[in-house]
Tab-separated table of C-alpha atoms and ligand atoms in Angstrom:
chain	number	residue	atom	x	y	z
A	1	MET	CA	0.000	0.000	0.000
A	2	LEU	CA	0.973	3.624	-0.562
A	3	ALA	CA	1.901	6.390	1.863
A	4	ASP	CA	-0.659	9.169	2.295
A	5	TYR	CA	1.228	12.456	2.587
A	6	HIS	CA	-1.596	14.960	2.566
A	7	LEU	CA	-3.601	14.832	5.794
A	8	HIS	CA	-5.086	17.838	7.554
A	9	THR	CA	-5.918	18.401	11.234
A	10	PRO	CA	-8.627	20.458	12.977
A	11	LEU	CA	-6.087	23.241	13.600
A	12	CYS	CA	-6.796	24.620	10.110
A	13	GLY	CA	-10.382	25.277	11.171
A	14	HIS	CA	-12.096	23.262	8.421
A	15	ALA	CA	-11.074	19.658	9.124
A	16	SER	CA	-12.434	17.202	11.691
A	17	GLY	CA	-10.959	14.322	13.691
A	18	THR	CA	-7.867	14.059	15.839
A	19	PRO	CA	-4.547	13.058	14.238
A	20	GLU	CA	-4.940	9.765	16.137
A	21	ALA	CA	-8.248	9.113	14.346
A	22	TYR	CA	-6.469	9.558	10.973
A	23	ALA	CA	-3.767	7.148	12.125
A	24	VAL	CA	-6.371	4.562	13.176
A	25	ARG	CA	-7.917	4.761	9.712
A	26	ALA	CA	-4.490	4.415	8.071
A	27	ARG	CA	-3.795	1.343	10.155
A	28	GLU	CA	-7.169	-0.172	9.181
A	29	LEU	CA	-6.254	0.334	5.530
A	30	GLY	CA	-2.779	-1.116	6.041
A	31	LEU	CA	-0.954	2.047	4.923
A	32	PRO	CA	2.742	1.796	5.867
A	33	GLU	CA	3.192	5.530	6.283
A	34	ILE	CA	1.230	8.770	6.625
A	35	GLY	CA	2.165	12.416	6.754
A	36	PHE	CA	0.311	15.397	8.130
A	37	ALA	CA	0.422	18.468	5.937
A	38	ASP	CA	-1.906	20.965	7.514
A	39	HIS	CA	-2.372	24.499	6.189
A	40	ALA	CA	0.503	26.715	7.291
A	41	PRO	CA	-0.132	30.173	8.715
A	42	MET	CA	0.001	33.079	6.272
A	43	PRO	CA	0.262	36.796	6.926
A	44	PHE	CA	-3.210	37.461	5.463
A	45	GLU	CA	-6.109	39.302	7.017
A	46	GLY	CA	-9.282	37.325	7.691
A	47	ALA	CA	-7.735	33.899	7.175
A	48	GLU	CA	-9.831	32.504	10.028
A	49	GLY	CA	-11.077	28.999	9.232
A	50	TYR	CA	-8.541	28.526	6.413
A	51	ARG	CA	-5.313	27.814	8.311
A	52	MET	CA	-3.679	27.603	11.715
A	53	LYS	CA	-2.380	30.776	13.343
A	54	LEU	CA	1.346	31.389	13.677
A	55	GLY	CA	1.092	30.841	17.429
A	56	GLU	CA	-0.468	27.424	16.835
A	57	LEU	CA	2.518	25.949	14.957
A	58	PRO	CA	4.098	24.518	18.141
A	59	GLU	CA	0.736	22.953	19.002
A	60	TYR	CA	0.626	21.353	15.538
A	61	ALA	CA	4.148	19.976	15.946
A	62	ALA	CA	3.240	18.590	19.369
A	63	ALA	CA	0.049	16.970	18.051
A	64	VAL	CA	1.976	15.131	15.314
A	65	ARG	CA	4.644	14.108	17.837
A	66	ARG	CA	1.985	12.729	20.224
A	67	CYS	CA	0.375	10.808	17.382
A	68	ARG	CA	3.748	9.330	16.426
A	69	GLU	CA	4.302	8.145	19.997
A	70	ALA	CA	0.835	6.565	20.115
A	71	PHE	CA	1.391	4.586	16.871
A	72	PRO	CA	4.917	3.179	16.985
A	73	GLY	CA	4.116	0.685	14.210
A	74	LEU	CA	3.185	3.384	11.721
A	75	ALA	CA	5.647	5.800	10.108
A	76	ILE	CA	4.216	9.285	10.681
A	77	ARG	CA	5.762	12.275	8.937
A	78	PHE	CA	5.596	15.902	9.980
A	79	GLY	CA	4.826	17.891	6.868
A	80	ILE	CA	3.073	21.137	6.107
A	81	GLU	CA	1.078	22.586	3.209
A	82	ALA	CA	2.316	26.127	2.690
A	83	ASP	CA	0.754	28.518	0.236
A	84	TYR	CA	2.681	30.377	-2.384
A	85	HIS	CA	1.767	34.042	-2.556
A	86	PRO	CA	4.220	36.554	-4.058
A	87	THR	CA	3.739	38.922	-1.098
A	88	ALA	CA	4.589	36.266	1.503
A	89	VAL	CA	7.775	34.555	0.289
A	90	GLU	CA	9.946	35.856	3.155
A	91	TYR	CA	7.251	34.993	5.689
A	92	VAL	CA	7.028	31.400	4.432
A	93	ALA	CA	10.816	31.049	4.241
A	94	ARG	CA	11.134	32.087	7.896
A	95	LEU	CA	8.291	29.819	8.970
A	96	LEU	CA	9.799	26.784	7.249
A	97	LYS	CA	13.080	27.331	9.088
A	98	SER	CA	11.314	27.385	12.458
A	99	HIS	CA	10.494	23.649	12.539
A	100	ASP	CA	12.072	20.414	11.343
A	101	PHE	CA	9.546	19.429	8.723
A	102	ASP	CA	9.886	16.123	6.888
A	103	TYR	CA	8.533	17.754	3.726
A	104	VAL	CA	6.803	20.889	2.546
A	105	ILE	CA	3.905	20.831	0.106
A	106	GLY	CA	3.659	24.093	-1.833
A	107	SER	CA	0.215	25.037	-3.086
A	108	VAL	CA	-1.281	27.877	-5.073
A	109	HIS	CA	-4.724	28.622	-3.633
A	110	TYR	CA	-4.772	32.347	-4.483
A	111	ILE	CA	-4.585	34.421	-7.634
A	112	ASP	CA	-3.949	37.883	-6.166
A	113	ASP	CA	-6.533	37.966	-3.372
A	114	TRP	CA	-8.945	35.584	-5.107
A	115	GLY	CA	-9.208	32.232	-3.321
A	116	PHE	CA	-10.195	30.540	-6.567
A	117	ASP	CA	-10.501	27.038	-5.064
A	118	HIS	CA	-12.967	28.126	-2.387
A	119	PRO	CA	-16.587	27.168	-3.135
A	120	LEU	CA	-17.829	30.604	-2.053
A	121	GLN	CA	-15.430	32.364	-4.441
A	122	ALA	CA	-15.731	30.019	-7.419
A	123	HIS	CA	-18.427	32.165	-9.017
A	124	GLN	CA	-15.688	34.526	-10.204
A	125	PHE	CA	-14.845	31.981	-12.917
A	126	GLU	CA	-18.123	33.081	-14.543
A	127	THR	CA	-16.999	36.673	-15.032
A	128	ARG	CA	-13.309	36.104	-15.783
A	129	ASP	CA	-11.541	34.972	-18.939
A	130	VAL	CA	-10.945	31.318	-18.018
A	131	TYR	CA	-7.843	30.976	-20.205
A	132	GLU	CA	-6.338	34.040	-18.488
A	133	VAL	CA	-7.082	32.413	-15.122
A	134	TYR	CA	-5.099	29.341	-16.235
A	135	VAL	CA	-2.249	31.555	-17.486
A	136	ARG	CA	-2.078	33.314	-14.115
A	137	TYR	CA	-2.418	30.068	-12.154
A	138	TYR	CA	0.366	28.189	-13.951
A	139	GLY	CA	2.541	31.303	-13.816
A	140	LEU	CA	2.201	31.248	-10.020
A	141	VAL	CA	2.956	27.509	-9.912
A	142	ALA	CA	6.230	28.162	-11.777
A	143	GLU	CA	7.058	31.046	-9.407
A	144	LEU	CA	6.378	28.753	-6.449
A	145	ALA	CA	8.836	26.175	-7.780
A	146	ASP	CA	11.427	28.841	-8.555
A	147	THR	CA	11.513	29.974	-4.898
A	148	GLY	CA	13.195	26.666	-4.029
A	149	LEU	CA	11.319	26.651	-0.709
A	150	TYR	CA	9.090	23.624	-1.265
A	151	ASP	CA	9.558	19.863	-1.808
A	152	ILE	CA	6.230	18.844	-3.322
A	153	LEU	CA	3.825	20.657	-5.632
A	154	GLY	CA	0.301	20.330	-4.197
A	155	HIS	CA	-2.560	19.391	-6.549
A	156	PHE	CA	-0.784	20.627	-9.694
A	157	ASP	CA	-3.904	21.362	-11.777
A	158	LEU	CA	-6.130	22.575	-8.906
A	159	VAL	CA	-7.452	25.334	-11.177
A	160	LYS	CA	-9.740	22.724	-12.813
A	161	LYS	CA	-11.491	21.990	-9.481
A	162	PHE	CA	-14.909	23.398	-10.366
A	163	GLY	CA	-14.818	22.137	-13.937
A	164	TYR	CA	-14.102	25.461	-15.682
A	165	ARG	CA	-11.933	24.763	-18.724
A	166	PRO	CA	-10.709	27.235	-21.319
A	167	SER	CA	-11.490	26.544	-24.966
A	168	LYS	CA	-7.807	27.089	-25.793
A	169	ASP	CA	-5.309	24.279	-25.185
A	170	THR	CA	-3.393	24.578	-21.889
A	171	ALA	CA	-0.645	21.994	-22.524
A	172	ALA	CA	2.041	24.646	-23.080
A	173	LEU	CA	1.142	26.406	-19.805
A	174	GLU	CA	1.305	23.095	-17.941
A	175	ARG	CA	4.613	22.216	-19.565
A	176	THR	CA	6.267	25.488	-18.555
A	177	ALA	CA	5.120	24.991	-14.958
A	178	LEU	CA	6.290	21.354	-14.995
A	179	GLU	CA	9.712	22.454	-16.221
A	180	ALA	CA	10.003	24.712	-13.168
A	181	VAL	CA	8.965	21.806	-10.914
A	182	ALA	CA	11.609	19.587	-12.570
A	183	ARG	CA	14.334	22.241	-12.201
A	184	ALA	CA	13.506	22.560	-8.508
A	185	GLY	CA	13.772	18.778	-8.005
A	186	MET	CA	10.256	18.781	-6.563
A	187	ALA	CA	7.737	15.935	-6.651
A	188	LEU	CA	4.091	16.130	-7.648
A	189	ASP	CA	1.335	15.437	-5.114
A	190	VAL	CA	-0.907	12.852	-6.805
A	191	ASN	CA	-3.982	14.105	-5.000
A	192	THR	CA	-7.228	12.164	-4.995
A	193	SER	CA	-9.371	14.951	-3.501
A	194	GLY	CA	-10.282	16.060	-7.029
A	195	LEU	CA	-12.384	12.895	-7.279
A	196	ARG	CA	-14.622	14.383	-4.567
A	197	ARG	CA	-14.964	17.772	-6.359
A	198	PRO	CA	-17.117	18.898	-9.301
A	199	VAL	CA	-14.273	18.082	-11.735
A	200	ALA	CA	-14.297	14.443	-10.485
A	201	GLU	CA	-10.670	13.850	-11.511
A	202	ILE	CA	-7.389	13.165	-9.784
A	203	TYR	CA	-4.855	16.027	-9.675
A	204	PRO	CA	-2.840	15.968	-11.892
A	205	SER	CA	-4.525	14.601	-15.004
A	206	LEU	CA	-3.153	11.616	-16.890
A	207	GLY	CA	-1.788	13.872	-19.636
A	208	ILE	CA	0.109	16.037	-17.148
A	209	LEU	CA	1.469	12.942	-15.393
A	210	ARG	CA	2.722	11.574	-18.713
A	211	ALA	CA	4.572	14.822	-19.415
A	212	ALA	CA	5.928	14.826	-15.835
A	213	ARG	CA	7.143	11.248	-16.207
A	214	GLU	CA	9.046	12.191	-19.351
A	215	MET	CA	10.746	14.980	-17.391
A	216	ASP	CA	11.652	12.538	-14.599
A	217	ILE	CA	9.578	14.376	-12.000
A	218	GLY	CA	8.929	12.294	-8.875
A	219	ILE	CA	5.562	11.664	-7.264
A	220	VAL	CA	3.995	11.204	-3.841
A	221	PHE	CA	0.383	10.353	-3.004
A	222	GLY	CA	-2.132	12.358	-0.993
A	223	SER	CA	-5.820	12.084	-0.180
A	224	ASP	CA	-6.005	15.681	1.099
A	225	ALA	CA	-8.137	14.200	3.886
A	226	HIS	CA	-10.013	16.738	5.988
A	227	ALA	CA	-11.729	13.896	7.914
A	228	PRO	CA	-10.441	10.459	9.024
A	229	GLY	CA	-12.771	8.632	6.612
A	230	GLN	CA	-10.981	10.265	3.671
A	231	VAL	CA	-7.549	8.769	4.424
A	232	GLY	CA	-6.303	6.775	1.431
A	233	LEU	CA	-9.529	7.426	-0.461
A	234	GLY	CA	-9.192	6.821	-4.218
A	235	PHE	CA	-5.657	5.440	-3.968
A	236	ASP	CA	-6.512	2.457	-6.180
A	237	ARG	CA	-7.400	4.894	-8.961
A	238	ALA	CA	-4.324	7.021	-8.272
A	239	LEU	CA	-2.111	3.970	-8.581
A	240	ALA	CA	-3.761	2.966	-11.866
A	241	GLN	CA	-3.350	6.500	-13.214
A	242	VAL	CA	0.357	6.842	-12.394
A	243	ARG	CA	1.022	3.385	-13.843
A	244	ALA	CA	-0.805	4.397	-17.027
A	245	ALA	CA	1.451	7.461	-17.160
A	246	GLY	CA	4.516	5.204	-17.081
A	247	TYR	CA	5.523	5.581	-13.436
A	248	ALA	CA	7.165	2.621	-11.663
A	249	ARG	CA	8.433	4.438	-8.562
A	250	TYR	CA	7.314	6.973	-5.983
A	251	ARG	CA	9.004	9.017	-3.307
A	252	ARG	CA	9.051	8.987	0.457
A	253	TYR	CA	10.373	11.958	2.385
A	254	ALA	CA	12.029	12.361	5.781
A	255	GLY	CA	13.992	15.369	6.988
A	256	ARG	CA	13.319	17.061	3.630
A	257	ARG	CA	15.223	14.355	1.745
A	258	TYR	CA	13.619	11.661	-0.328
A	259	GLU	CA	14.179	8.111	-1.337
A	260	SER	CA	12.577	6.470	-4.317
A	261	LEU	CA	10.631	3.216	-3.917
A	262	GLN	CA	9.033	0.704	-6.237
A	263	LEU	CA	5.263	1.185	-6.590
A	264	PRO	CA	3.276	-1.645	-4.969
B	301	ZN	ZN1	-7.989	22.498	3.637
B	302	FE	FE1	-4.489	22.757	-1.016
B	303	FE	FE1	-4.593	20.161	1.595
B	304	ZN	ZN1	-4.406	20.711	-0.547
């Protein structure tokens, strides 16, 4: 079975279940390894309910440590999902130095101050040029990679979440962003949460994974669970999709270094 590297905790304000409850579920499924990657603090106004506060980081670290002690038979990693926003690069850099994370997932959830992946803000797709949204989104993904701050690119094609697709082809935009990911030595988060969204697809798509495979970009797996019942959800489909893309190996991280393992 695969490792699930994208688990949230209630500290972000929109997930339920203790870390121990996620670990119990992982054990039931026979996962060899899990990693928490809760939403990192950001220096934004009104971020309540989206992420932990800066002062809660030690509490997050302690919660993962407690969980690790309670489940000695399960490898439990201490990760974090940190946003990329051009105004907060220094803030994130400082934050990442403050704790010994096993890995850092970098995600683009904002285009300027538009939280485009939030259900309550998705309506803006209706009044924007969708191709321009994709141009901006993939531009930010490349900028994220170029900072060199992150290990894993979270849900690479998140911009498709609500099913808005431009009529123009986006392969060149994706390719440019993938090249930045490859240059940075980052892995892609093969994220099954898209199966639970209007788009009903894994992030990234098969086509993107094929291109990534050709560029020798590594992968990890994540359910993006915000509740214990979502741990490992859709991993059978994720495994089939990465195999179809030509992948034979995946990565595991510890201390911000990775090793590459054979897929099960
Ligand atoms: Zn979340
Ligand atoms: Fe995310
Ligand atoms: Fe997440
Ligand atoms: Zn995520």
